[in-house]
CSV table of C-alpha atoms and ligand atoms in Angstrom, one decimal:
chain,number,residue,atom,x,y,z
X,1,UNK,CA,-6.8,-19.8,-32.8
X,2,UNK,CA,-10.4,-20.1,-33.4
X,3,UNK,CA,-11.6,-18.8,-30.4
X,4,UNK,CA,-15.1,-17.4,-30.7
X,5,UNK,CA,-16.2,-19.2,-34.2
X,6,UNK,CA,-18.9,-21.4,-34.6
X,7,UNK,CA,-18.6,-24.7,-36.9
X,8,UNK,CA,-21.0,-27.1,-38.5
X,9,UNK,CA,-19.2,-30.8,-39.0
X,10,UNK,CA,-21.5,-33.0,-40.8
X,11,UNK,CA,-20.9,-37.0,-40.0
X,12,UNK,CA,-19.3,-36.2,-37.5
X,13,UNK,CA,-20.2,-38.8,-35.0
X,14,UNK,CA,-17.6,-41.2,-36.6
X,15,UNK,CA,-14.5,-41.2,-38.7
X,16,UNK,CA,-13.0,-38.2,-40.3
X,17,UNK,CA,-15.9,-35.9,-39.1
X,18,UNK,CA,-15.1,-36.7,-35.3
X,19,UNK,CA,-11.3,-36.1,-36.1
X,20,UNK,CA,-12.0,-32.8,-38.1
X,21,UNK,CA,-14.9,-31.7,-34.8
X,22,UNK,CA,-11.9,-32.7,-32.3
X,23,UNK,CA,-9.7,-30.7,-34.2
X,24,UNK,CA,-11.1,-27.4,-34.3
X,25,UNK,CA,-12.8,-27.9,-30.5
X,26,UNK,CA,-8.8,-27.9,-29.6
X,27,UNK,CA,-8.4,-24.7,-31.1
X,28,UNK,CA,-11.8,-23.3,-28.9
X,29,UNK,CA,-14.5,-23.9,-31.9
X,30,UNK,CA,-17.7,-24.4,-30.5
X,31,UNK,CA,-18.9,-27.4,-32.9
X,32,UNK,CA,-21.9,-28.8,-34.0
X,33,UNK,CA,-22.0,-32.2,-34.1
X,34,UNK,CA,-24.3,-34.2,-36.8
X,35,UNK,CA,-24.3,-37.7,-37.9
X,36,UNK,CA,-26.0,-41.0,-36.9
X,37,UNK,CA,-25.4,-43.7,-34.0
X,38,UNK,CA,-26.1,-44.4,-30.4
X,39,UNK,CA,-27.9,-42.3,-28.9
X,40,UNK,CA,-25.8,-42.5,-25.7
X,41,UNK,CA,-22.5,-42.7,-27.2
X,42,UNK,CA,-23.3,-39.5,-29.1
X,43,UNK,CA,-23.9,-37.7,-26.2
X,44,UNK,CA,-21.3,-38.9,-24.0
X,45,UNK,CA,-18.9,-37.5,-27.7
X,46,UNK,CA,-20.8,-34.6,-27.1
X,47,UNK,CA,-20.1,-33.5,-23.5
X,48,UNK,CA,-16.7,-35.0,-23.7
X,49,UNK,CA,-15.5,-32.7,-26.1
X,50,UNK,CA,-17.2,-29.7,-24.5
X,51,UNK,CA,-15.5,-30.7,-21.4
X,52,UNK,CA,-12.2,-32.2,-22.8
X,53,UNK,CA,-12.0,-28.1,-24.8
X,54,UNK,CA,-13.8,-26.2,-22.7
X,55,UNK,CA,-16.1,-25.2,-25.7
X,56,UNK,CA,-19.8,-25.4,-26.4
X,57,UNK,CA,-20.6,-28.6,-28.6
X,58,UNK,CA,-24.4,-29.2,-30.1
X,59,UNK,CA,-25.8,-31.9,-31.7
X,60,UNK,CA,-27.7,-31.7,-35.0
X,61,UNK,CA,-29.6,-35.5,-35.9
X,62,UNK,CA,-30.2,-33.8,-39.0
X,63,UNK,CA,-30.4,-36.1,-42.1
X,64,UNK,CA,-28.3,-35.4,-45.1
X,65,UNK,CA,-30.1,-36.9,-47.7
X,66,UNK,CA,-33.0,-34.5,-47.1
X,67,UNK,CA,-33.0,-31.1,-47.7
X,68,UNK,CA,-35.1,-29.6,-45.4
X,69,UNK,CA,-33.3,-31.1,-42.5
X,70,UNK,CA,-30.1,-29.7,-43.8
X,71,UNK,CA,-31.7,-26.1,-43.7
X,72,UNK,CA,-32.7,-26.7,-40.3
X,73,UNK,CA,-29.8,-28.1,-39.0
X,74,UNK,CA,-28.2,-24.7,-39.9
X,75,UNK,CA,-30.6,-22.6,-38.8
X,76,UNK,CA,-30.4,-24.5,-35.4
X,77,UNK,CA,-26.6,-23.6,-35.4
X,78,UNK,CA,-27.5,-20.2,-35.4
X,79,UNK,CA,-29.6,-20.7,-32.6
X,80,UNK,CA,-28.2,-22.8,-30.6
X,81,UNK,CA,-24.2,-21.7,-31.2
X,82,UNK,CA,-24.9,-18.1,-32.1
X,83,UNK,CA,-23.6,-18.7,-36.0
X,84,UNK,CA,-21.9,-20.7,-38.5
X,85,UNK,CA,-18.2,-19.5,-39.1
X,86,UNK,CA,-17.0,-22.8,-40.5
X,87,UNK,CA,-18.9,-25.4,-42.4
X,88,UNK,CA,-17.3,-28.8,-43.0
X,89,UNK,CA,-19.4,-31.1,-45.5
X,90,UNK,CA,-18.3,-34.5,-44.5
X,91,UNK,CA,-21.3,-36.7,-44.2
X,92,UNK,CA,-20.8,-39.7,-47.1
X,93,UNK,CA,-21.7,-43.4,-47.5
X,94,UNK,CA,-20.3,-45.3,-50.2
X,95,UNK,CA,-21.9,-48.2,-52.4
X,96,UNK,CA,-19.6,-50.3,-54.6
X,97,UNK,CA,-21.3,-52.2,-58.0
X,98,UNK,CA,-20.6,-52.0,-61.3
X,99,UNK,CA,-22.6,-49.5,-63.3
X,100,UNK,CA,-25.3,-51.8,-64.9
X,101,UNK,CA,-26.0,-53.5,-61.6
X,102,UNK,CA,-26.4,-50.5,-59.4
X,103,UNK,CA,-29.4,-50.2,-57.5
X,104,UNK,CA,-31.1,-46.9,-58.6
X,105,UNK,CA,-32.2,-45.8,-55.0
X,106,UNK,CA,-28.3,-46.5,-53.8
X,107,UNK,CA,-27.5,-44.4,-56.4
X,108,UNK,CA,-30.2,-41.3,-55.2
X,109,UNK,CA,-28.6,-41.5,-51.4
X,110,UNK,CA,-25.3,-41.4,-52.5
X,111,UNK,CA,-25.6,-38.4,-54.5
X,112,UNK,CA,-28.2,-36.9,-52.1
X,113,UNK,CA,-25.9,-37.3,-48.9
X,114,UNK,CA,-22.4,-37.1,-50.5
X,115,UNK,CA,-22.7,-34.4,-53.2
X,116,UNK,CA,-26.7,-32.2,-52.7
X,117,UNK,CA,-26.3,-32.0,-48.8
X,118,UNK,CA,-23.3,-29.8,-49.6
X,119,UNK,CA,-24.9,-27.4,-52.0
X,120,UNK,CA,-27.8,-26.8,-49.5
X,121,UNK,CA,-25.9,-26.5,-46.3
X,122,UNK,CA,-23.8,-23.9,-48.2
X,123,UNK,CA,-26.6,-22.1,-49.8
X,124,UNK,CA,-28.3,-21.8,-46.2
X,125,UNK,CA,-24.8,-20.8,-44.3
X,126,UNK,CA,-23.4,-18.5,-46.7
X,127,UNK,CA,-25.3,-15.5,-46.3
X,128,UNK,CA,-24.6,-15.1,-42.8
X,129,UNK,CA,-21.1,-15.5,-43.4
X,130,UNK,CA,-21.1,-12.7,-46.3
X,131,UNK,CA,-23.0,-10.7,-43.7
X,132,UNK,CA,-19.8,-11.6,-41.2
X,133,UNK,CA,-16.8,-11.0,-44.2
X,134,UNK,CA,-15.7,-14.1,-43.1
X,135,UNK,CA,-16.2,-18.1,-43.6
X,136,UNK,CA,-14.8,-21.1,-44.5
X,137,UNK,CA,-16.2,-23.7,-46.6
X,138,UNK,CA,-14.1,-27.2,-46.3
X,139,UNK,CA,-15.7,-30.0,-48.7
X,140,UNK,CA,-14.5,-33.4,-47.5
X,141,UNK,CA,-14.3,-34.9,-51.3
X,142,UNK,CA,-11.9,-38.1,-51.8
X,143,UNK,CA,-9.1,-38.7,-54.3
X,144,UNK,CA,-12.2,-39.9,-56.1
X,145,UNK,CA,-12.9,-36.6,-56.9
X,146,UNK,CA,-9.4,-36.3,-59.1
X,147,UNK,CA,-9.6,-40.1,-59.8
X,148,UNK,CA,-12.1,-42.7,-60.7
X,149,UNK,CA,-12.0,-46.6,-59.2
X,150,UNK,CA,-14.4,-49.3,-61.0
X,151,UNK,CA,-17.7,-50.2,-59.1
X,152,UNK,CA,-17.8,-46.9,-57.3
X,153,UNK,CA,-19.5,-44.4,-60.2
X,154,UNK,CA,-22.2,-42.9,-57.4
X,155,UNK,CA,-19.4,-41.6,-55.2
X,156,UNK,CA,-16.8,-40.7,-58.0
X,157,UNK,CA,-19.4,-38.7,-60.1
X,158,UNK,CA,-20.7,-37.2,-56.3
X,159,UNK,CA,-16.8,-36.7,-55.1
X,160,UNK,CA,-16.1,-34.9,-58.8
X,161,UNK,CA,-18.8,-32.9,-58.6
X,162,UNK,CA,-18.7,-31.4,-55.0
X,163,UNK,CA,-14.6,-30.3,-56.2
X,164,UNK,CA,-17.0,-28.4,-59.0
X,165,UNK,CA,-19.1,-26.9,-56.4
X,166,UNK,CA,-16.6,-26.0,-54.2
X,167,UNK,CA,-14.6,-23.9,-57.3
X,168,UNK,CA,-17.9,-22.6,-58.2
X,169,UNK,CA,-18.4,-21.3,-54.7
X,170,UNK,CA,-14.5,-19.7,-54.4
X,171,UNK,CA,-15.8,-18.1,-57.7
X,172,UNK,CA,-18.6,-16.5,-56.6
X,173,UNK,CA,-17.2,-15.6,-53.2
X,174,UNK,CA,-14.0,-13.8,-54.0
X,175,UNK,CA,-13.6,-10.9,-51.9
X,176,UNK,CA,-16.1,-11.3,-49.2
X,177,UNK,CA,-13.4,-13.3,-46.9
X,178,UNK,CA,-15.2,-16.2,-47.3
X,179,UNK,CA,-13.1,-18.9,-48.9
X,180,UNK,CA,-14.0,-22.4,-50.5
X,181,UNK,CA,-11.8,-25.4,-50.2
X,182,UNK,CA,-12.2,-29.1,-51.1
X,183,UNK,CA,-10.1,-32.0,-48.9
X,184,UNK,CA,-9.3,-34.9,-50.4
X,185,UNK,CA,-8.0,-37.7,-48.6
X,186,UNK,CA,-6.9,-41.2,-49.7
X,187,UNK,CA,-7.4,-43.9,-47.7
X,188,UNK,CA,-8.1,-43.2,-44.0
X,189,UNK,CA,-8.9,-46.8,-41.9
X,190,UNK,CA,-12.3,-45.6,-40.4
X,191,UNK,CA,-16.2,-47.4,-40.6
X,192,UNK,CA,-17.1,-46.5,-44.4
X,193,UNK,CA,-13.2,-48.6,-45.3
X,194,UNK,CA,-13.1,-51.2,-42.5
X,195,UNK,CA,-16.2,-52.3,-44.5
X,196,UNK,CA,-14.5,-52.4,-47.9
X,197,UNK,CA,-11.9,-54.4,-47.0
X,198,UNK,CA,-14.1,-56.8,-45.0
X,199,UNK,CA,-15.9,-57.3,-48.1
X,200,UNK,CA,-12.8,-57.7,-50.2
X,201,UNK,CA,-11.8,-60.5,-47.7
X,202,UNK,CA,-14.8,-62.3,-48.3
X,203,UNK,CA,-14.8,-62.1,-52.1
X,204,UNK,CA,-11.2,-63.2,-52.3
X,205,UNK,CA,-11.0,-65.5,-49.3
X,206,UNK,CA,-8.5,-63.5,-48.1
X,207,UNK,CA,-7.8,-62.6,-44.6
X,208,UNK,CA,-8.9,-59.2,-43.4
X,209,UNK,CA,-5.3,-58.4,-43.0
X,210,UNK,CA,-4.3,-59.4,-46.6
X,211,UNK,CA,-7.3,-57.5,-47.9
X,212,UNK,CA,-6.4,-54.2,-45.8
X,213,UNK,CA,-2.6,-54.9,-47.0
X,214,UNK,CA,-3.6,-55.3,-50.5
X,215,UNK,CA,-6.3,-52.0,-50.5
X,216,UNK,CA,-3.4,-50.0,-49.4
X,217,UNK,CA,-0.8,-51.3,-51.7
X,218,UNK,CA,-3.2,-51.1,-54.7
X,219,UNK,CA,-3.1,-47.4,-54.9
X,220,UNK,CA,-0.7,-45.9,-52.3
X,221,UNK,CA,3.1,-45.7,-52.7
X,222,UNK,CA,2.8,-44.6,-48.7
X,223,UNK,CA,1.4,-48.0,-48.1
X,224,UNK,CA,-0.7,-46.3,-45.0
X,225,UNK,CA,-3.5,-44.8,-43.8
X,226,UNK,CA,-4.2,-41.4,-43.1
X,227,UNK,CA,-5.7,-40.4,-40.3
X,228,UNK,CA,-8.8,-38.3,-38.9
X,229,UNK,CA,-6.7,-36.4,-36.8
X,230,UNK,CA,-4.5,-35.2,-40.1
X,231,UNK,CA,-7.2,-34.2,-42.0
X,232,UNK,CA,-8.6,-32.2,-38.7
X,233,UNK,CA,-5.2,-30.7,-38.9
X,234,UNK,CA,-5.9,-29.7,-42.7
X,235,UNK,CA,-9.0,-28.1,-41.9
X,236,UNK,CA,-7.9,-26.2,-39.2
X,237,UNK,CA,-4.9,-24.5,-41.5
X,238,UNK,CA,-7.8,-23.8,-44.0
X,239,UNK,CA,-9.4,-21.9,-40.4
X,240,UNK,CA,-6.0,-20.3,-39.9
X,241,UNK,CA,-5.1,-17.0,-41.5
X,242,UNK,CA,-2.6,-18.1,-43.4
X,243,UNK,CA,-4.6,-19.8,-45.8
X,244,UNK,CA,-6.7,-16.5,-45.9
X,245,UNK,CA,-5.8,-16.7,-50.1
X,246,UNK,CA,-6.1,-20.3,-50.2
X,247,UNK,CA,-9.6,-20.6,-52.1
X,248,UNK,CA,-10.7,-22.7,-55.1
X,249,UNK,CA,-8.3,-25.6,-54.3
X,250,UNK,CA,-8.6,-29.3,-53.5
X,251,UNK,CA,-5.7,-30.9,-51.1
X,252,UNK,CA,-4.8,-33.9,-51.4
X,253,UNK,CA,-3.7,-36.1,-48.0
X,254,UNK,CA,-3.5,-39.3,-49.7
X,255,UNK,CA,-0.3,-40.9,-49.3
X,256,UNK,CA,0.8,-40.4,-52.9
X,257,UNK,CA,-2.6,-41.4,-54.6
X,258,UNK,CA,-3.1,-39.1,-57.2
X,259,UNK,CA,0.6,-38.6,-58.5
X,260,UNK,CA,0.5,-41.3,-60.0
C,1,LIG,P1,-17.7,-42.9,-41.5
C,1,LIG,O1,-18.7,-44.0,-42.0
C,1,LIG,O2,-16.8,-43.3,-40.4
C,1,LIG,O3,-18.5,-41.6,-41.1
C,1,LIG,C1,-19.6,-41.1,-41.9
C,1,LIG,C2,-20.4,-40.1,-41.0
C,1,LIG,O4,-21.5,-39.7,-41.8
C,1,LIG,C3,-21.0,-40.8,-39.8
C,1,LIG,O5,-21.0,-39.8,-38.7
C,1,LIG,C4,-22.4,-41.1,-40.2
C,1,LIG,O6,-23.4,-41.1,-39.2
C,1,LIG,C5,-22.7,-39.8,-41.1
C,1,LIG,N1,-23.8,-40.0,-42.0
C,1,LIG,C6,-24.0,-41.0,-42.9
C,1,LIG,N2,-25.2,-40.8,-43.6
C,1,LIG,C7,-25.7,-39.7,-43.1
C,1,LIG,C8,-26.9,-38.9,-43.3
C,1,LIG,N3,-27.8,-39.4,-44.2
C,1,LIG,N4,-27.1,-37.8,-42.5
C,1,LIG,C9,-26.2,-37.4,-41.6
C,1,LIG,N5,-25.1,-38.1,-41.4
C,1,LIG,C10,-24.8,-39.2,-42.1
C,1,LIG,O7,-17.0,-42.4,-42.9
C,1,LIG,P2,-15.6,-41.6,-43.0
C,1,LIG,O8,-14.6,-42.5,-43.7
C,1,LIG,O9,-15.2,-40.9,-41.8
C,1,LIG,O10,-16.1,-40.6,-44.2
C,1,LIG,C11,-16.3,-39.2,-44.0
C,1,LIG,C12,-16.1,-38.5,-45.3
C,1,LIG,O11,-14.8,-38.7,-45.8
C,1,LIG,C13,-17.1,-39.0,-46.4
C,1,LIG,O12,-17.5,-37.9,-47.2
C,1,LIG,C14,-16.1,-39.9,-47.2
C,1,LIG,O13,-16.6,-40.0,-48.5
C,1,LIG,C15,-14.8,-39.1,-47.1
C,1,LIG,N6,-13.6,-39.9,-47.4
C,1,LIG,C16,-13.3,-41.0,-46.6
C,1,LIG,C17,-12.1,-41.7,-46.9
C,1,LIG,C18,-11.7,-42.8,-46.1
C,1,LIG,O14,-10.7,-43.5,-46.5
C,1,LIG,N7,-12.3,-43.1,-45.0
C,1,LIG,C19,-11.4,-41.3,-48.0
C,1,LIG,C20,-11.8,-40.2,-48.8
C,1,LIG,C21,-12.9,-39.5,-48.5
């Protein structure tokens, strides 16, 4: 189905990125990778989806939280893939304290990596893709972009603003067949969440199992996970043509989340 495009995920080396590059490398992307990690591992990712799809998959090391590399990193899509069809912004971190304790410089790279690395990777991509009169935007936001949690005001202001972005951009691209869309998925059991509940375990002296049962029964009816694979699957139907009029909009994959 998208035979012939060209897509930056970023953080995609892990987690939700490496579901959502998987994803549209099965329906003949090519893909840029981008993320951190092992230098090794990263490249045996690399060629093993290339081989696995018979696609051509990069690798951007590009760092989010500065600008100029984020510029680059396009620019080297171009290059290197011959465009940028699809961009997925999907590198995050997450820092949990309450407000009056939060380190100031925690707050800077959440905002910088979760929320700014967004508006400059679209600012430096959209152009071609007006040129093109086609893209797709996909913002990987949270249901902390519709919802706020205590001890996490970095990514729920970072997660609320990049739904405002993404509207903004719909707004401003209407007509050009370039559509903006914001993802927002509840809890997925990948490296940035195995963390949280680790750390619940240890406040509570709980077992990590407890704390995983009691992060999920907190604030899903589902009482699971989602996974990266499903909110690849979202991101391709955004790629497909019948979301061609699907612009402006934030879907939930959250297990019930946000309905309540
Ligand atoms: P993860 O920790 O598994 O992956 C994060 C990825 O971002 C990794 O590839 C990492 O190397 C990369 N990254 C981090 N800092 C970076 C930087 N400065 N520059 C470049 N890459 C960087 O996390 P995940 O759970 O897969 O999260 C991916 C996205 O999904 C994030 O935006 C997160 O907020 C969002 N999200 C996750 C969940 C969840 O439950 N896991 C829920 C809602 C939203």
């Amino acid at each position: 189905m998208l035979k012939g495009k060209k897509a930056i995920v970023t953080g995609s080396t892990s987690g939700i990125g490496l579901g959502v590059a998987d994803t549209l490398a099965a329906q003949g992307c090519d893909v840029m990778l981008n993320g951190f990690g092992d230098a090794d591992a990263i490249e045996k990712e690399r060629a093993g989806l290339a081989a696995k799809y018979g696609v051509t998959v990069a690798y951007s090391a590009a760092d989010m939280s500065k600008s100029d590399e984020v510029r680059a990193m396009v620019g080297s899509c171009a290059s290197e893939l011959g465009g940028c069809d699809i961009l997925v912004n999907n590198a995050g971190i997450q820092f949990t304290s309450p407000i009056e304790a939060f380190p100031d410089d925690r707050w800077d790279a959440v905002i910088a990596i979760n929320l700014s690395a967004a508006f400059h990777a679209m600012k430096a991509a959209i152009p071609a893709m007006k040129s093109a009169g086609w893209g797709r935007i996909i913002n990987v936001a949270s249901a902390h972009g519709l919802v706020a949690s205590k001890e996490k005001s970095a990514y729920v202001a970072a997660k609320h603003g990049i739904i405002g972005l993404t509207k903004v951009a719909a707004l401003e691209l209407g007509g050009t067949g370039v559509t903006s869309n914001a993802i927002c998925p509840g809890w997925v059991l990948t490296p940035l969440v195995q963390k949280q509940i680790e750390d619940r375990a240890e406040k509570g002296g709980i077992t990590v199992a407890e704390a995983q049962k009691n992060l999920l029964g907190e604030k899903l009816p589902s009482g699971q996970f989602a996974t990266p694979e499903q909110i690849g699957g979202l991101a391709a139907f955004l790629c497909s043509p019948s979301a061609d009029q699907i612009t402006g909009s934030s879907y939930t994959i959250d297990g019930g989340w946000t309905a309540q």
